């Protein structure tokens, strides 16, 4: 009888482990937290300094399968939320000579996780749509970590990613005639909370 109970307990433990593995293998959808996600950038200013700014309004979803590191990301960014830390420059960047937010009110990035190592992606292969133009853009994932959120009791994932792109390819070539370099360094810190069940 003792041996039978021990065998049954072992089977129950194995079944529980299998169910947990199956549950963990399912892709999870996360909602991007706009209060903790601010794409930022660095751009040349006449070859004499580097201007830095960020977009303060973004939203989107991330789908991540921790069992194999696969997943997708879709982010929507509001170019009108650009913030250089200078009001006049913000207004100019929103206007017709640069982002032209009345004509192009949204920017977006869509991609899939790639370069899986130890069940974690090391990059995102995707496309950036900016100023009405779409081009491929690969993001390097510098860090990615998921933890239980202490307040919401759901999983919270955060990442830091980076890339460099040529803004002139998106029709944003203001300053080129004055010797401004067109390359922009993009940095994205993102946090996303697992969707409520």
Tab-separated table of C-alpha atoms in Angstrom, residues 41 45 49 51-54 56 79-95 180:
chain	number	residue	atom	x	y	z
A	41	UNK	CA	17.450	58.993	-29.806
A	45	UNK	CA	23.838	68.906	-34.654
A	49	UNK	CA	27.308	68.439	-30.648
A	51	UNK	CA	21.142	66.405	-29.593
A	52	UNK	CA	19.108	63.958	-27.549
A	53	UNK	CA	15.375	63.527	-27.313
A	54	UNK	CA	12.590	61.047	-26.699
A	56	UNK	CA	6.803	60.396	-24.612
A	79	UNK	CA	5.696	61.674	-33.252
A	80	UNK	CA	3.871	64.711	-31.841
A	81	UNK	CA	5.136	63.651	-28.413
A	82	UNK	CA	8.754	64.388	-29.362
A	83	UNK	CA	10.668	66.081	-26.565
A	84	UNK	CA	14.119	67.601	-27.072
A	85	UNK	CA	13.854	69.552	-23.844
A	86	UNK	CA	13.365	72.735	-25.885
A	87	UNK	CA	9.850	73.943	-26.721
A	88	UNK	CA	10.750	75.726	-29.966
A	89	UNK	CA	12.615	72.713	-31.358
A	90	UNK	CA	9.743	70.409	-30.393
A	91	UNK	CA	7.289	72.597	-32.320
A	92	UNK	CA	9.567	72.733	-35.354
A	93	UNK	CA	10.028	68.936	-35.351
A	94	UNK	CA	6.244	68.433	-35.272
A	95	UNK	CA	5.780	70.777	-38.246
A	180	UNK	CA	24.363	67.460	-40.407
